[in-house]
mmCIF file of C-alpha atoms in Angstrom:
data_model
loop_
_atom_site.group_PDB
_atom_site.id
_atom_site.type_symbol
_atom_site.label_atom_id
_atom_site.label_comp_id
_atom_site.label_asym_id
_atom_site.label_seq_id
_atom_site.Cartn_x
_atom_site.Cartn_y
_atom_site.Cartn_z
ATOM 1 C CA GLU Z 30 -3.267 7.929 -25.086
ATOM 2 C CA LEU Z 31 -2.792 4.283 -25.887
ATOM 3 C CA THR Z 32 -4.433 2.655 -28.880
ATOM 4 C CA LEU Z 33 -5.476 -0.942 -28.330
ATOM 5 C CA LEU Z 34 -5.361 -3.643 -30.982
ATOM 6 C CA ASP Z 35 -9.152 -3.504 -31.410
ATOM 7 C CA GLY Z 36 -8.995 0.193 -32.344
ATOM 8 C CA ARG Z 37 -10.219 1.637 -29.061
ATOM 9 C CA THR Z 38 -8.065 4.243 -27.338
ATOM 10 C CA LEU Z 39 -7.331 4.516 -23.627
ATOM 11 C CA VAL Z 40 -7.406 8.135 -22.462
ATOM 12 C CA ARG Z 41 -6.756 9.774 -19.122
ATOM 13 C CA ALA Z 42 -9.812 11.104 -17.322
ATOM 14 C CA ASP Z 43 -8.373 14.634 -17.226
ATOM 15 C CA THR Z 44 -7.943 15.019 -20.994
ATOM 16 C CA ALA Z 45 -10.261 16.869 -23.359
ATOM 17 C CA LEU Z 46 -10.839 13.628 -25.246
ATOM 18 C CA ALA Z 47 -12.404 12.054 -22.149
ATOM 19 C CA GLY Z 48 -15.220 14.610 -22.182
ATOM 20 C CA ALA Z 49 -16.027 13.781 -25.778
ATOM 21 C CA ALA Z 50 -15.708 10.023 -25.274
ATOM 22 C CA ASP Z 51 -17.661 7.966 -27.734
ATOM 23 C CA ALA Z 52 -18.452 4.791 -25.846
ATOM 24 C CA GLY Z 53 -17.262 2.601 -28.689
ATOM 25 C CA GLU Z 54 -13.939 4.280 -29.465
ATOM 26 C CA LEU Z 55 -12.529 5.776 -26.259
ATOM 27 C CA VAL Z 56 -12.017 4.141 -22.886
ATOM 28 C CA VAL Z 57 -11.630 6.644 -20.064
ATOM 29 C CA MET Z 58 -9.219 5.393 -17.405
ATOM 30 C CA SER Z 59 -9.840 5.874 -13.726
ATOM 31 C CA PRO Z 60 -7.421 8.349 -12.096
ATOM 32 C CA GLU Z 61 -6.372 5.411 -9.889
ATOM 33 C CA PHE Z 62 -5.432 3.233 -12.881
ATOM 34 C CA ARG Z 63 -1.911 1.816 -12.705
ATOM 35 C CA MET Z 64 -0.226 -0.722 -14.909
ATOM 36 C CA ILE Z 65 2.949 -2.555 -14.093
ATOM 37 C CA VAL Z 66 4.635 -4.075 -17.110
ATOM 38 C CA LEU Z 67 7.722 -6.211 -16.855
ATOM 39 C CA ALA Z 68 9.931 -6.399 -19.903
ATOM 40 C CA ASN Z 69 13.312 -7.864 -20.637
ATOM 41 C CA ARG Z 70 15.965 -5.601 -22.016
ATOM 42 C CA PRO Z 71 15.939 -5.403 -25.816
ATOM 43 C CA GLY Z 72 18.290 -7.464 -27.924
ATOM 44 C CA PHE Z 73 19.966 -10.830 -27.635
ATOM 45 C CA PRO Z 74 19.068 -13.282 -26.211
ATOM 46 C CA PHE Z 75 15.492 -12.094 -25.671
ATOM 47 C CA LEU Z 76 14.796 -10.687 -29.134
ATOM 48 C CA GLY Z 77 11.772 -8.838 -27.828
ATOM 49 C CA ASN Z 78 10.540 -5.337 -28.497
ATOM 50 C CA ASP Z 79 12.437 -2.335 -27.261
ATOM 51 C CA PHE Z 80 9.780 -1.460 -24.689
ATOM 52 C CA TYR Z 81 10.900 2.133 -24.225
ATOM 53 C CA ARG Z 82 11.022 2.813 -27.966
ATOM 54 C CA VAL Z 83 7.570 1.277 -28.458
ATOM 55 C CA CYS Z 84 5.782 2.619 -25.353
ATOM 56 C CA GLY Z 85 8.079 5.149 -23.676
ATOM 57 C CA ASP Z 86 5.967 8.114 -24.676
ATOM 58 C CA VAL Z 87 2.850 6.532 -23.161
ATOM 59 C CA PHE Z 88 4.153 5.134 -19.880
ATOM 60 C CA SER Z 89 6.285 6.432 -17.096
ATOM 61 C CA CYS Z 90 9.112 3.893 -17.411
ATOM 62 C CA HIS Z 91 11.357 2.845 -14.560
ATOM 63 C CA THR Z 92 14.285 0.453 -14.643
ATOM 64 C CA VAL Z 93 14.477 -2.033 -11.817
ATOM 65 C CA GLU Z 94 18.018 -3.140 -11.171
ATOM 66 C CA ALA Z 95 19.019 -6.536 -9.842
ATOM 67 C CA PRO Z 96 18.554 -6.834 -6.076
ATOM 68 C CA ASP Z 97 21.494 -6.319 -3.758
ATOM 69 C CA GLY Z 98 23.225 -9.402 -2.379
ATOM 70 C CA GLU Z 99 21.405 -9.545 0.967
ATOM 71 C CA SER Z 100 18.000 -9.149 -0.689
ATOM 72 C CA GLU Z 101 18.850 -11.822 -3.212
ATOM 73 C CA LEU Z 102 20.020 -14.120 -0.404
ATOM 74 C CA ALA Z 103 16.742 -13.570 1.479
ATOM 75 C CA LEU Z 104 14.820 -14.460 -1.679
ATOM 76 C CA LEU Z 105 16.900 -17.610 -2.153
ATOM 77 C CA ARG Z 106 16.332 -18.631 1.472
ATOM 78 C CA SER Z 107 12.581 -18.328 0.943
ATOM 79 C CA VAL Z 108 12.776 -20.566 -2.145
ATOM 80 C CA GLY Z 109 15.270 -23.057 -0.690
ATOM 81 C CA PRO Z 110 14.902 -23.090 3.097
ATOM 82 C CA ASP Z 111 16.640 -26.490 3.301
ATOM 83 C CA VAL Z 112 19.565 -25.534 1.065
ATOM 84 C CA PRO Z 113 22.624 -24.867 3.240
ATOM 85 C CA SER Z 114 23.528 -21.184 3.642
ATOM 86 C CA ASP Z 115 27.094 -21.749 2.462
ATOM 87 C CA ARG Z 116 25.723 -23.271 -0.771
ATOM 88 C CA LEU Z 117 23.427 -20.253 -1.288
ATOM 89 C CA ARG Z 118 26.297 -17.827 -0.734
ATOM 90 C CA SER Z 119 28.485 -19.801 -3.128
ATOM 91 C CA LEU Z 120 25.770 -19.610 -5.802
ATOM 92 C CA LEU Z 121 25.419 -15.865 -5.189
ATOM 93 C CA ARG Z 122 29.164 -15.405 -5.745
ATOM 94 C CA LEU Z 123 29.036 -17.560 -8.877
ATOM 95 C CA PHE Z 124 26.167 -15.560 -10.371
ATOM 96 C CA GLY Z 125 27.898 -12.323 -9.392
ATOM 97 C CA ASP Z 126 30.981 -13.499 -11.298
ATOM 98 C CA LEU Z 127 28.836 -14.469 -14.305
ATOM 99 C CA ARG Z 128 27.198 -11.027 -14.299
ATOM 100 C CA ASP Z 129 30.620 -9.374 -14.189
ATOM 101 C CA VAL Z 130 31.731 -11.443 -17.199
ATOM 102 C CA VAL Z 131 28.582 -10.356 -19.076
ATOM 103 C CA ALA Z 132 29.216 -6.713 -18.163
ATOM 104 C CA SER Z 133 32.764 -6.991 -19.497
ATOM 105 C CA GLY Z 134 31.464 -8.310 -22.826
ATOM 106 C CA ARG Z 135 33.095 -11.736 -22.595
ATOM 107 C CA LEU Z 136 29.762 -13.553 -22.251
ATOM 108 C CA ASP Z 137 26.501 -12.724 -24.015
ATOM 109 C CA TYR Z 138 23.791 -14.302 -21.888
ATOM 110 C CA PRO Z 139 22.767 -12.054 -18.961
ATOM 111 C CA TYR Z 140 22.291 -14.416 -16.015
ATOM 112 C CA SER Z 141 19.547 -13.093 -13.776
ATOM 113 C CA THR Z 142 17.973 -13.709 -10.425
ATOM 114 C CA ARG Z 143 15.323 -15.753 -12.256
ATOM 115 C CA GLU Z 144 17.877 -18.421 -13.235
ATOM 116 C CA LEU Z 145 19.373 -18.400 -9.762
ATOM 117 C CA VAL Z 146 15.949 -18.904 -8.164
ATOM 118 C CA LYS Z 147 15.230 -21.830 -10.514
ATOM 119 C CA LEU Z 148 18.550 -23.414 -9.577
ATOM 120 C CA VAL Z 149 17.851 -23.093 -5.842
ATOM 121 C CA ALA Z 150 14.311 -24.450 -6.300
ATOM 122 C CA HIS Z 151 15.862 -27.463 -8.033
ATOM 123 C CA LEU Z 152 18.272 -27.954 -5.103
ATOM 124 C CA GLN Z 153 15.357 -27.666 -2.682
ATOM 125 C CA ALA Z 154 13.328 -30.376 -4.468
#
């Protein structure tokens, strides 16, 4: 069950509540219903909600790790096809080093693929 801000409750079709659904209060989900929610990790610098603490009992939560180097390079090539390959590889190494520094606790901001893609898009422009 998931209660919406307007007071209605989403329920799975195979629950007892679905059979007693009052059209105004319960919304029966299709068995094919899927929701993909992206959320940053909790804490600094994002200061968002701890998604798992807030919704972990309602959703099946999965962590998606950063892509491997070759996948990240392929993504960067698609964003910056005119950026030289040696420049892309250099940026990958730089961001890998930054991520290592974050993991060691010497830097707070977790540099992600998102920032790297923005940088390559800027170089492409």
